[in-house]
XYZ file of C-alpha atoms in Angstrom:
772
model
C 35.535 -34.444 5.449
C 34.108 -37.628 3.918
C 36.744 -40.559 4.397
C 38.081 -41.949 1.325
C 38.050 -45.404 2.941
C 34.448 -46.330 2.262
C 34.803 -49.579 4.362
C 36.400 -48.151 7.559
C 33.114 -47.740 9.436
C 31.275 -50.966 8.101
C 31.600 -52.906 11.513
C 30.687 -49.954 13.538
C 27.691 -49.274 11.320
C 26.489 -53.007 11.808
C 27.029 -52.619 15.428
C 24.914 -49.550 15.535
C 22.083 -51.327 13.492
C 22.442 -54.676 15.616
C 22.176 -52.412 18.775
C 19.235 -50.491 17.354
C 17.535 -53.847 16.364
C 18.127 -55.541 20.195
C 16.862 -52.484 21.798
C 13.793 -52.353 19.726
C 13.308 -56.351 20.335
C 13.852 -55.792 24.223
C 11.122 -53.044 24.006
C 8.880 -55.319 22.458
C 8.156 -52.852 19.585
C 7.549 -53.165 15.734
C 9.152 -50.715 13.455
C 5.917 -49.041 12.894
C 5.440 -48.850 16.808
C 8.940 -47.240 17.303
C 8.396 -45.027 14.348
C 5.226 -43.739 15.671
C 6.756 -43.085 19.444
C 9.882 -41.435 17.886
C 8.670 -39.540 14.787
C 11.553 -41.201 12.993
C 10.126 -42.708 9.658
C 9.708 -46.458 9.052
C 12.047 -46.387 6.105
C 14.657 -44.654 7.981
C 14.623 -46.999 11.100
C 14.807 -49.857 8.579
C 17.921 -48.287 6.655
C 19.641 -48.147 10.346
C 18.975 -51.671 11.121
C 20.057 -52.958 7.814
C 23.323 -50.696 8.159
C 22.208 -48.741 5.081
C 22.191 -45.461 7.356
C 25.586 -45.709 9.128
C 25.572 -42.691 11.526
C 22.432 -40.955 12.237
C 22.358 -37.242 13.569
C 22.059 -36.579 17.207
C 18.451 -35.624 17.279
C 17.567 -38.896 15.402
C 19.326 -40.989 18.081
C 17.827 -38.810 20.956
C 14.187 -39.460 19.709
C 14.890 -43.124 19.310
C 16.353 -43.522 22.540
C 13.535 -41.544 24.317
C 10.982 -43.778 22.508
C 12.982 -47.043 23.417
C 13.141 -45.626 27.108
C 16.942 -46.564 27.290
C 18.669 -45.958 30.731
C 21.745 -43.694 30.693
C 24.180 -46.334 29.861
C 22.240 -47.703 27.106
C 21.655 -44.371 25.783
C 25.444 -43.432 25.649
C 26.201 -46.823 23.858
C 23.498 -46.132 21.204
C 25.068 -42.530 20.971
C 28.666 -43.754 20.623
C 27.671 -46.207 18.014
C 25.953 -43.554 15.929
C 28.985 -41.173 16.076
C 31.548 -43.811 15.100
C 29.184 -44.815 12.322
C 29.460 -41.314 10.723
C 32.086 -40.559 8.100
C 35.328 -39.186 9.395
C 35.633 -35.200 9.044
C 38.421 -33.153 8.444
C 38.948 -29.897 10.181
C 37.372 -26.929 8.110
C 40.011 -24.679 6.276
C 40.932 -22.014 8.817
C 39.879 -18.328 7.764
C 38.073 -19.770 4.710
C 34.472 -18.385 4.201
C 34.672 -16.837 7.567
C 31.878 -14.752 8.582
C 32.268 -10.937 8.197
C 32.373 -8.765 11.134
C 28.917 -8.024 12.507
C 27.747 -4.835 14.226
C 27.156 -4.355 17.862
C 24.432 -1.486 17.444
C 22.437 -3.902 15.240
C 18.567 -2.894 15.568
C 15.299 -4.205 14.691
C 14.349 -7.017 12.779
C 13.162 -9.194 15.693
C 10.333 -11.002 13.670
C 12.792 -11.980 10.968
C 15.445 -13.381 13.466
C 12.592 -15.201 15.217
C 11.485 -16.587 11.840
C 15.008 -17.764 10.973
C 15.668 -19.277 14.416
C 11.993 -21.290 14.218
C 13.287 -22.588 10.888
C 16.984 -23.474 12.126
C 15.113 -25.537 15.090
C 12.865 -27.207 12.842
C 12.800 -30.791 11.815
C 12.962 -30.018 8.123
C 15.981 -31.210 6.346
C 17.998 -28.950 4.117
C 16.291 -25.620 5.063
C 16.855 -22.863 2.900
C 15.881 -19.173 3.465
C 16.033 -16.337 1.073
C 16.336 -12.810 2.313
C 15.524 -10.239 -0.327
C 15.305 -6.550 -0.179
C 16.206 -3.269 -1.701
C 19.855 -1.853 -1.888
C 20.941 -0.902 1.879
C 17.984 -2.529 3.580
C 20.335 -4.674 5.734
C 20.229 -8.053 4.156
C 23.998 -8.978 4.806
C 23.567 -7.325 8.298
C 20.435 -9.524 9.102
C 22.397 -12.867 7.792
C 25.506 -12.058 9.814
C 23.363 -11.296 12.820
C 21.341 -14.409 12.578
C 24.680 -16.556 12.303
C 25.728 -15.147 15.712
C 22.342 -15.778 17.162
C 22.223 -19.377 15.719
C 25.883 -20.618 15.728
C 25.032 -23.011 18.885
C 22.604 -24.760 16.633
C 25.405 -25.330 14.047
C 28.124 -27.530 15.723
C 29.905 -28.050 12.277
C 30.464 -24.295 11.433
C 29.100 -21.309 9.825
C 30.349 -20.328 6.392
C 29.963 -17.102 4.352
C 30.495 -16.535 0.796
C 29.785 -13.238 -1.275
C 28.419 -14.337 -4.507
C 29.084 -10.706 -5.987
C 25.723 -10.568 -7.537
C 25.920 -7.027 -8.328
C 29.261 -7.222 -10.184
C 29.402 -6.799 -13.993
C 30.506 -10.641 -14.001
C 29.060 -12.202 -10.701
C 30.781 -15.440 -9.463
C 29.810 -18.423 -11.334
C 28.486 -21.637 -9.377
C 31.819 -23.673 -9.953
C 33.865 -21.293 -8.397
C 31.430 -20.718 -5.483
C 31.588 -24.560 -5.070
C 35.106 -24.784 -4.920
C 35.652 -22.246 -2.310
C 32.817 -23.797 -0.090
C 34.335 -27.099 -0.507
C 37.776 -25.826 0.555
C 36.173 -24.207 3.485
C 34.525 -27.280 4.478
C 37.785 -29.126 4.423
C 38.377 -30.621 1.030
C 41.938 -30.633 -0.317
C 42.242 -28.748 -3.579
C 43.314 -31.750 -5.291
C 40.330 -33.632 -4.413
C 37.877 -31.209 -5.668
C 36.035 -32.406 -9.050
C 37.164 -30.522 -12.246
C 33.480 -30.897 -13.384
C 31.007 -28.468 -11.847
C 28.264 -31.141 -11.609
C 30.491 -33.204 -9.573
C 31.430 -30.619 -7.370
C 27.759 -29.946 -6.818
C 27.118 -33.672 -5.807
C 30.278 -33.636 -3.668
C 29.285 -30.835 -1.932
C 25.591 -31.975 -1.296
C 26.943 -35.162 0.062
C 28.986 -33.239 2.600
C 26.192 -31.398 3.672
C 24.054 -34.509 3.936
C 26.175 -35.164 7.065
C 27.218 -31.720 8.482
C 24.978 -29.448 10.851
C 26.376 -26.196 9.326
C 25.155 -22.948 8.438
C 25.959 -21.651 5.005
C 25.412 -17.886 4.074
C 25.319 -16.977 0.569
C 25.220 -13.474 0.554
C 24.384 -10.814 -2.632
C 23.049 -13.709 -5.127
C 22.556 -12.569 -8.600
C 19.800 -14.872 -9.476
C 18.435 -18.248 -9.108
C 20.855 -19.930 -11.670
C 23.604 -18.823 -9.669
C 22.358 -20.149 -6.446
C 20.577 -23.443 -7.508
C 23.557 -25.665 -7.574
C 24.645 -24.533 -4.331
C 21.474 -25.601 -2.385
C 21.793 -29.088 -0.736
C 19.360 -31.869 -1.109
C 19.150 -33.239 2.164
C 20.821 -33.277 5.584
C 20.956 -30.953 8.577
C 22.472 -27.955 7.017
C 20.667 -24.613 6.791
C 21.393 -22.150 4.004
C 20.637 -18.567 4.049
C 20.695 -16.790 0.874
C 20.329 -12.876 0.413
C 19.645 -11.191 -2.803
C 18.129 -7.886 -3.973
C 16.066 -9.857 -6.130
C 13.363 -12.183 -4.799
C 14.832 -15.213 -6.262
C 11.196 -16.293 -6.679
C 12.181 -19.173 -8.984
C 13.856 -21.412 -6.145
C 11.667 -24.357 -5.283
C 11.206 -24.936 -1.586
C 12.620 -21.892 -0.368
C 11.157 -19.859 2.729
C 11.280 -16.231 1.461
C 12.053 -13.572 4.058
C 11.356 -10.148 2.371
C 12.757 -7.040 4.166
C 10.968 -3.844 4.583
C 12.587 -0.623 5.784
C 12.742 0.090 9.479
C 10.067 1.363 11.551
C 10.347 5.099 12.499
C 10.821 4.055 16.275
C 13.784 1.557 15.172
C 15.272 3.937 12.712
C 15.678 6.590 15.625
C 17.036 3.896 17.932
C 19.560 2.772 15.411
C 20.904 6.628 15.075
C 20.942 6.531 18.916
C 22.988 3.429 19.199
C 25.152 4.699 16.468
C 25.862 8.286 17.974
C 25.506 7.369 21.648
C 22.704 8.106 24.138
C 23.985 11.429 25.263
C 24.292 13.197 22.084
C 20.886 11.579 20.847
C 19.080 12.921 24.187
C 20.498 16.472 23.458
C 18.399 16.688 20.229
C 15.833 14.051 20.061
C 13.622 15.947 17.510
C 16.943 16.121 15.254
C 17.576 12.495 15.471
C 13.923 11.899 14.365
C 14.110 14.134 11.528
C 17.375 12.748 10.362
C 15.729 9.294 10.530
C 12.743 10.595 8.249
C 15.161 12.085 5.714
C 16.877 8.968 5.640
C 13.489 7.263 4.703
C 14.127 4.590 7.538
C 16.826 2.849 5.145
C 19.495 1.198 7.313
C 22.320 2.029 5.067
C 21.209 5.825 4.780
C 20.955 5.664 8.623
C 24.500 3.992 9.346
C 25.869 6.660 7.018
C 24.075 9.632 8.769
C 25.238 8.039 12.146
C 28.805 7.666 10.938
C 28.953 11.250 9.904
C 27.566 12.596 13.176
C 30.346 10.615 15.131
C 32.992 11.619 12.900
C 31.849 15.331 13.556
C 31.495 15.910 17.310
C 30.508 19.567 16.743
C 27.767 18.552 14.777
C 24.133 17.943 16.211
C 21.485 15.998 14.521
C 19.395 19.034 13.577
C 22.203 20.282 11.655
C 22.744 17.132 9.697
C 18.877 17.277 9.130
C 19.281 20.657 7.830
C 21.868 19.417 5.294
C 19.951 16.459 4.352
C 16.765 18.866 3.982
C 18.233 19.899 0.356
C 16.421 17.260 -1.786
C 18.880 18.137 -4.693
C 21.864 17.066 -2.556
C 20.207 14.523 0.034
C 21.528 11.289 -1.822
C 25.188 12.512 -2.294
C 25.446 13.719 1.390
C 24.363 10.389 2.268
C 28.194 9.175 2.111
C 30.750 8.298 4.489
C 34.159 6.941 3.621
C 33.471 4.066 1.095
C 29.826 3.786 2.038
C 27.448 5.440 -0.164
C 23.778 5.369 -0.775
C 24.237 6.726 -4.316
C 26.804 3.895 -4.938
C 24.486 1.135 -3.711
C 21.557 2.384 -5.810
C 23.864 2.537 -8.865
C 24.856 -1.209 -8.786
C 21.122 -1.970 -9.028
C 20.489 0.462 -11.684
C 23.636 -0.898 -13.694
C 21.641 -4.170 -13.839
C 18.577 -2.715 -15.664
C 17.783 -3.276 -19.335
C 17.768 -0.180 -21.451
C 13.708 0.082 -21.278
C 13.937 -0.121 -17.419
C 16.627 2.248 -17.083
C 14.629 4.789 -19.294
C 11.402 4.022 -17.319
C 13.320 4.478 -14.105
C 14.696 7.828 -14.984
C 11.301 9.221 -16.470
C 9.317 8.017 -13.742
C 11.026 10.526 -11.575
C 8.849 13.214 -13.014
C 5.525 11.240 -11.549
C 4.304 13.805 -9.012
C 1.697 11.504 -7.297
C 2.802 8.665 -4.525
C 2.279 5.924 -6.833
C 1.624 5.315 -10.526
C 0.573 2.478 -12.773
C 1.807 0.806 -16.178
C -0.199 3.254 -18.433
C 1.542 6.366 -17.024
C 5.046 4.497 -17.452
C 4.291 3.594 -20.999
C 3.519 7.316 -21.528
C 6.728 8.547 -20.240
C 9.150 5.952 -21.456
C 7.343 5.756 -24.763
C 7.011 1.925 -24.253
C 4.019 -0.287 -25.268
C 1.850 -1.372 -22.337
C 3.505 -4.964 -22.157
C 7.016 -3.354 -22.497
C 6.044 -0.828 -19.665
C 4.859 -3.631 -17.298
C 8.125 -5.888 -17.695
C 10.215 -2.639 -16.940
C 8.282 -2.085 -13.974
C 8.607 -5.732 -12.633
C 12.382 -5.386 -13.458
C 12.752 -2.468 -11.163
C 10.591 -4.020 -8.349
C 12.572 -7.248 -8.715
C 16.056 -5.076 -8.021
C 14.455 -3.231 -5.114
C 14.484 0.184 -7.089
C 10.559 0.303 -6.889
C 7.845 -1.089 -4.447
C 4.573 -2.588 -5.467
C 2.002 -1.811 -2.727
C -0.601 -3.611 -4.495
C -1.165 -5.233 -7.983
C -0.691 -2.806 -10.888
C 0.551 0.202 -8.740
C 4.088 1.158 -8.097
C 6.016 3.681 -5.911
C 9.606 5.059 -5.241
C 11.292 4.990 -2.012
C 12.000 8.710 -1.275
C 15.794 8.197 -1.600
C 15.450 6.142 -4.663
C 13.025 8.855 -6.420
C 15.861 11.461 -5.834
C 18.605 9.058 -7.229
C 16.237 8.683 -10.416
C 15.950 12.294 -10.533
C 19.667 12.672 -10.590
C 19.957 10.098 -13.215
C 17.466 11.890 -15.217
C 19.289 15.143 -14.901
C 22.495 13.754 -15.832
C 21.555 11.204 -18.586
C 18.936 12.780 -20.792
C 18.732 16.169 -22.494
C 16.538 18.933 -20.713
C 14.280 18.992 -23.875
C 13.574 15.457 -23.623
C 12.748 15.724 -20.001
C 10.296 18.523 -20.874
C 8.866 16.597 -23.518
C 8.398 13.501 -21.258
C 6.579 15.692 -18.660
C 4.492 17.449 -21.053
C 3.616 14.146 -22.721
C 2.702 12.942 -19.273
C 0.485 16.042 -18.287
C -1.469 16.119 -21.816
C -2.251 12.405 -21.285
C -3.456 12.785 -17.740
C -5.593 15.767 -18.421
C -7.274 14.064 -21.218
C -8.122 10.948 -19.588
C -9.292 12.957 -16.641
C -11.596 15.113 -18.778
C -13.075 11.923 -20.667
C -13.502 10.222 -17.191
C -15.122 13.174 -15.437
C -17.666 13.513 -18.180
C -18.999 9.977 -17.694
C -20.857 11.736 -14.779
C -22.052 14.895 -16.526
C -25.625 14.801 -17.843
C -25.566 14.827 -21.807
C -21.939 13.029 -22.041
C -21.656 9.455 -20.530
C -19.370 7.196 -22.178
C -16.536 8.256 -24.327
C -16.802 8.750 -28.030
C -16.469 5.430 -30.076
C -13.482 6.910 -31.667
C -11.851 7.808 -28.447
C -8.852 5.517 -27.265
C -6.032 5.796 -24.803
C -4.075 3.496 -22.630
C -6.876 2.834 -20.102
C -10.177 1.645 -20.450
C -13.122 3.856 -19.429
C -15.807 1.461 -20.673
C -18.060 2.212 -17.381
C -18.770 4.737 -14.966
C -16.993 2.513 -12.374
C -13.883 2.237 -14.370
C -13.888 6.332 -14.855
C -14.310 6.780 -11.038
C -11.494 3.990 -10.261
C -9.164 6.074 -12.482
C -9.882 9.545 -11.374
C -9.433 8.327 -7.719
C -6.270 6.178 -8.350
C -4.666 9.097 -10.496
C -6.066 11.987 -8.491
C -2.756 13.328 -7.168
C -1.401 12.843 -10.727
C -4.024 14.725 -12.713
C -4.258 17.609 -10.056
C -0.534 18.016 -10.324
C -1.108 18.110 -14.394
C -3.933 20.600 -13.511
C -1.704 23.038 -11.455
C 1.018 22.860 -14.098
C -1.381 24.015 -16.882
C -2.571 26.801 -14.497
C 1.030 27.819 -14.177
C 1.753 28.183 -17.829
C -1.449 30.041 -18.638
C -3.647 27.233 -20.288
C -6.604 28.785 -18.930
C -9.170 27.178 -21.360
C -7.855 23.659 -20.502
C -8.107 24.261 -16.655
C -11.709 25.337 -17.203
C -12.405 22.318 -19.439
C -11.194 19.821 -16.801
C -12.805 21.399 -13.893
C -15.915 21.604 -15.652
C -15.635 17.845 -16.327
C -15.344 17.245 -12.730
C -18.488 19.233 -11.508
C -20.980 16.215 -11.206
C -18.306 13.572 -10.374
C -17.002 15.672 -7.403
C -20.317 15.003 -5.443
C -19.163 11.409 -5.481
C -15.754 11.956 -4.065
C -16.528 14.592 -1.648
C -13.957 13.599 0.933
C -11.025 14.063 -1.691
C -10.126 17.285 -0.072
C -8.785 18.887 -3.119
C -11.970 20.159 -4.679
C -11.482 23.839 -3.422
C -8.313 24.068 -5.413
C -9.650 22.711 -8.445
C -12.401 25.241 -8.687
C -10.136 27.942 -7.452
C -7.660 27.436 -10.309
C -10.733 27.337 -12.983
C -12.521 30.254 -11.433
C -9.102 32.044 -11.540
C -8.455 30.849 -15.204
C -12.041 32.035 -16.395
C -11.281 35.366 -15.094
C -7.991 35.303 -16.682
C -9.585 34.581 -20.006
C -12.208 37.517 -19.141
C -15.127 34.718 -19.612
C -17.214 36.261 -17.000
C -20.030 33.874 -17.290
C -17.502 30.856 -16.898
C -16.054 32.669 -13.664
C -19.576 32.808 -12.394
C -20.036 29.222 -12.886
C -16.860 28.076 -11.535
C -17.121 30.518 -8.465
C -20.377 28.492 -7.808
C -18.662 25.137 -7.992
C -15.952 26.860 -5.531
C -18.788 27.742 -3.315
C -19.927 24.205 -2.976
C -16.485 23.109 -2.258
C -16.131 25.622 0.413
C -19.333 24.367 2.191
C -19.274 20.481 1.761
C -15.703 19.974 1.845
C -14.259 22.587 3.928
C -17.203 23.731 6.137
C -16.079 27.365 5.557
C -19.557 28.754 5.310
C -18.707 32.432 5.690
C -16.270 32.085 2.662
C -18.798 30.028 0.794
C -21.595 32.475 0.993
C -19.183 35.694 -0.057
C -18.097 33.398 -3.118
C -21.523 32.530 -4.067
C -22.814 36.110 -3.800
C -19.701 37.046 -6.062
C -21.164 34.767 -8.488
C -24.681 36.102 -7.929
C -23.188 39.690 -8.716
C -21.637 38.504 -12.056
C -24.637 36.726 -13.126
C -26.850 39.671 -12.657
C -24.310 42.022 -14.710
C -24.452 39.332 -17.413
C -28.366 38.924 -17.145
C -27.689 34.931 -16.625
C -30.845 34.092 -14.884
C -29.830 30.401 -14.646
C -26.541 31.289 -13.116
C -28.450 33.466 -10.585
C -30.540 30.670 -9.519
C -27.275 28.355 -8.921
C -25.517 31.294 -7.013
C -28.732 31.792 -4.776
C -28.747 27.867 -4.335
C -25.187 27.632 -3.296
C -25.470 30.467 -1.008
C -28.409 28.850 0.544
C -26.553 25.694 1.226
C -23.668 27.847 2.903
C -26.300 29.714 5.188
C -27.281 26.132 6.358
C -23.904 25.853 8.349
C -25.221 28.741 10.675
C -27.525 28.002 13.406
C -29.249 31.559 13.808
C -32.914 31.967 12.660
C -31.932 35.391 10.506
C -29.660 33.151 8.487
C -32.200 30.373 8.272
C -34.809 33.320 7.190
C -32.329 34.270 4.605
C -31.764 30.902 3.225
C -35.637 30.419 2.692
C -35.632 33.802 0.713
C -32.721 32.885 -1.210
C -34.011 29.480 -2.244
C -37.406 30.732 -3.267
C -35.621 33.290 -5.645
C -33.408 30.445 -6.963
C -36.615 28.398 -7.846
C -38.173 31.272 -9.687
C -34.917 31.888 -11.524
C -34.798 28.239 -12.798
C -38.321 28.495 -13.826
C -37.561 31.506 -15.956
C -34.515 29.737 -17.191
C -36.343 26.557 -18.157
C -33.638 24.778 -16.029
C -35.684 21.705 -14.908
C -32.867 19.955 -13.078
C -31.973 23.342 -11.147
C -35.626 23.691 -10.132
C -35.785 20.280 -8.900
C -32.891 20.901 -6.494
C -34.122 24.294 -5.297
C -37.722 23.221 -4.453
C -36.449 20.438 -2.546
C -34.222 22.680 -0.536
C -37.076 25.018 0.124
C -38.670 22.026 2.124
C -35.544 21.613 3.945
C -35.309 25.457 4.585
C -38.987 25.195 6.176
C -37.874 22.039 8.343
C -34.746 24.021 9.519
C -36.771 27.124 10.559
C -39.173 24.581 12.690
C -42.125 24.617 10.191
C -41.970 20.833 10.160
C -45.400 19.628 9.159
C -45.502 22.451 6.501
C -42.270 21.041 5.333
C -43.541 17.382 5.206
C -46.592 18.706 3.066
C -44.255 20.547 0.769
C -42.043 17.456 0.119
C -44.987 14.838 -0.283
C -46.357 17.077 -2.846
C -43.001 17.760 -4.536
C -42.322 13.822 -4.907
C -45.728 13.614 -6.583
C -44.731 16.406 -9.122
C -41.263 15.019 -9.692
C -42.762 11.375 -10.271
C -45.010 12.926 -12.913
C -43.354 11.990 -16.497
C -44.500 15.699 -17.639
C -41.992 17.138 -15.207
C -38.830 16.361 -17.521
C -35.342 16.711 -16.878
C -32.445 14.395 -16.488
C -33.619 11.208 -14.770
C -30.550 10.773 -12.740
C -30.922 14.127 -11.310
C -34.727 13.958 -10.960
C -34.406 10.476 -9.072
C -31.815 12.039 -6.846
C -34.085 15.055 -5.932
C -36.985 12.558 -5.313
C -34.840 10.712 -2.946
C -33.981 13.864 -1.218
C -37.358 14.911 -0.852
C -38.357 11.460 0.630
C -35.481 11.583 2.932
C -36.665 15.249 4.092
C -40.050 13.737 4.764
C -38.769 11.005 6.713
C -36.502 13.679 8.648
C -39.706 15.554 9.234
C -41.679 12.555 10.585
C -38.677 11.658 12.739
C -38.814 15.020 14.526
C -42.672 14.562 14.896
C -41.822 11.104 16.564
C -43.979 9.502 14.180
C -41.572 6.420 13.838
C -43.307 4.159 11.564
C -43.971 6.766 8.858
C -40.377 7.974 9.071
C -38.920 4.680 8.497
C -41.288 3.926 5.516
C -40.210 7.046 3.729
C -36.489 6.520 4.591
C -36.803 2.966 3.053
C -38.576 4.678 -0.122
C -35.755 7.088 -0.193
C -32.786 4.925 0.107
C -33.349 3.174 -3.578
C -33.770 6.634 -5.211
C -30.369 7.863 -3.486
C -28.438 4.763 -4.307
C -28.854 5.672 -8.038
C -26.368 8.227 -7.630
C -24.715 7.321 -4.469
C -23.260 10.190 -2.604
C -21.888 8.462 0.112
C -22.671 11.051 2.741
C -26.370 11.435 1.774
C -26.779 7.742 1.741
C -25.269 7.212 5.064
C -27.263 10.078 6.729
C -30.494 8.331 5.421
C -29.386 4.999 6.713
C -28.685 6.617 10.253
C -31.856 8.320 10.596
C -33.528 5.001 9.513
C -31.758 3.129 12.163
C -32.972 5.653 14.520
C -36.586 5.397 13.661
C -36.221 1.256 13.668
C -34.707 1.305 17.071
C -37.621 3.449 18.197
C -39.926 0.594 16.438
C -37.890 -2.114 18.271
C -36.781 -3.460 15.003
C -33.331 -4.180 16.309
C -31.858 -6.195 13.539
C -32.748 -4.095 10.559
C -31.597 -1.028 12.856
C -28.243 -2.552 13.333
C -27.790 -3.410 9.545
C -28.730 0.183 8.766
C -26.184 1.642 11.177
C -23.437 -0.755 10.079
C -23.794 0.206 6.478
C -23.896 3.731 7.503
C -20.676 3.227 9.432
C -18.895 1.612 6.401
C -20.059 4.600 4.145
C -18.909 7.345 6.617
C -15.575 5.505 6.962
C -14.963 5.249 3.486
C -15.758 8.870 3.016
C -13.383 9.753 5.694
C -16.018 11.362 7.824
C -14.569 10.217 10.998
C -16.741 12.494 13.161
C -20.299 11.168 11.697
C -18.664 7.740 11.868
C -18.126 8.045 15.763
C -21.791 9.142 16.244
C -22.945 6.026 14.369
C -20.905 4.028 16.660
C -22.419 5.627 19.668
C -25.988 4.722 18.127
C -24.928 0.922 17.728
C -23.667 1.094 21.293
C -27.023 1.879 22.595
C -28.885 -1.068 21.050
C -28.681 -4.669 22.243
C -26.675 -6.734 20.178
C -26.279 -10.549 20.293
C -22.635 -10.254 18.929
C -20.337 -7.342 19.498
C -20.237 -4.821 16.822
C -16.900 -4.730 14.983
C -16.740 -1.521 13.443
C -13.436 0.166 13.085
C -12.905 2.972 15.454
C -9.778 4.641 14.168
C -10.039 8.191 14.189
C -8.083 8.938 11.204
């Protein structure tokens, strides 16, 4: 403790200051030179020599002694003078603010422990670190573990105080200061009554103490701020479910969930190696069902310990019931649900309602608009509620504007919804969400449909769809959500709505081919059309389904059968246009086969399709069909005929009299030019091939189907390599690689990487080589 006799150390302090000054003079150093050699500031050295600083810390004295090159005797004399000049300290009160018991099976957090050690060993004074994270993430365990690891660096002690931040009434700063002062040895009668004076006394003590203070379970910044030192060698470690972002000059240490391997290791450490080795798959399954949450893993391990007859696999089976998983994760006074409930009780009413109803969201993540719809809030209120949930660790925000649940927290939210809201309110919220998702999906999808484009001027919703780019971004970000809503509509028999939404996706699906769910979308719509008895719509959506089976799944046999079913329906109805499309989709499916009979059949189909489109007056369909004729000719080995066909076709398509949708015609021109390039590539006429790929690419980019553009770029690169135009070839390959990887086409991306490896490069290519 600081002695009440201020003058007791004056002579010693002068002796230290005089000793330092004499040593500096003997070394023939100015204060500035000593400062440069020791790293101690000029001002600090001046204060020491004048006696204003009576007893510097050991590290400072050691630095000065090294810079002055003192022998052992003079070094000891300087150190003793510094020690004597420090204020006398009383012994800390025994048992006050003692560290809680640590756990011997602590696992992981290597990076965080290393970061805390680095802070403790650094030169910065009054270090403060804030460890934040969700309920059960292991904040207290980390803080206690760090104290054990760092105790050697804090000879004046390690002290712990639970600020009870999750209690209805957290500990007030005045009470916290009183307890800390008592722990540091201040007699109760000497503790100031005024809170501000207590804080000042506390800071004065820590200015001279090399100790570690752990402030656990902080409620908010206002509770913590008076407890932070202003200077000195002490380190303060604060833990909180909130990030405490308002604290100034604090090192943030956010905690994430354990990695899968760390989770399994923690379970093994709790239950013992022998039991874990007997059922390693069960251990991994339990870890996964616990969501890699340390508290859940601790509880699961403790349950296995208390039931020697259970295997990890048996516990995993019990945890597999989502309806009871959170309740099952309880052992004695440890409970995952209770930990989450503490955070839940801290929420404002709008945040609580948002939390409960977001359990209805079916997609992995969601945004502000969906929250506003579910919770019946304005956008600003919804955003505030979401940020409140993030602050308390009940939601995660992987990137700006998007939010998601931890699996166990989602189950807890679902339980709160079931217990706290009437079933009718839950149904209405779900219905409101599904209606909104399908309405926006339809409007967004129509941006890409010929004849639609931008939404009607009188349309409004919670999202902006002022451009095709915004529409595409929304459809992709909310893909899982609107697909789930579409499934629900199909389940309840809303057949017309299912068909309407799928129809709006027809042209957009080309741009997001790698999504993987288009076969399901068009299977639902074809089934819905059949249920309505609308045979024409059934034929249309069977055709869409055939496309998806060909290009999204490479299920060529099924795709051909589906197209032929559509053809049969269209013929029964006398619908010539749908006959043309069915024959076109059947042709594309046949391209997946490599035998000559299939290629001949494909050519026959596509020529019939072109005739059908001409009879129906479908210019866009005719353009695609005649382009496909040229492709069939090339596939049959009639390469020169294919080149002539496509060159003539380009001239026809560019004639203004041809008509049709500009977007579709431009794409047909690009495809025809691409096929010309492919023909010249096979004929080894490299310059002509490169010239036509260069002409094709601007046309294809007008409606950028990633795989089509990437294939054209790849073939352009091959032609340029033959022409020894290496730099342009490399640029083409790199762009193709990026497009294939973005489309999730790892097979073609690997082929492009091989092409890149074959050409000389001045610098290594840094393409991502991940296979998935």
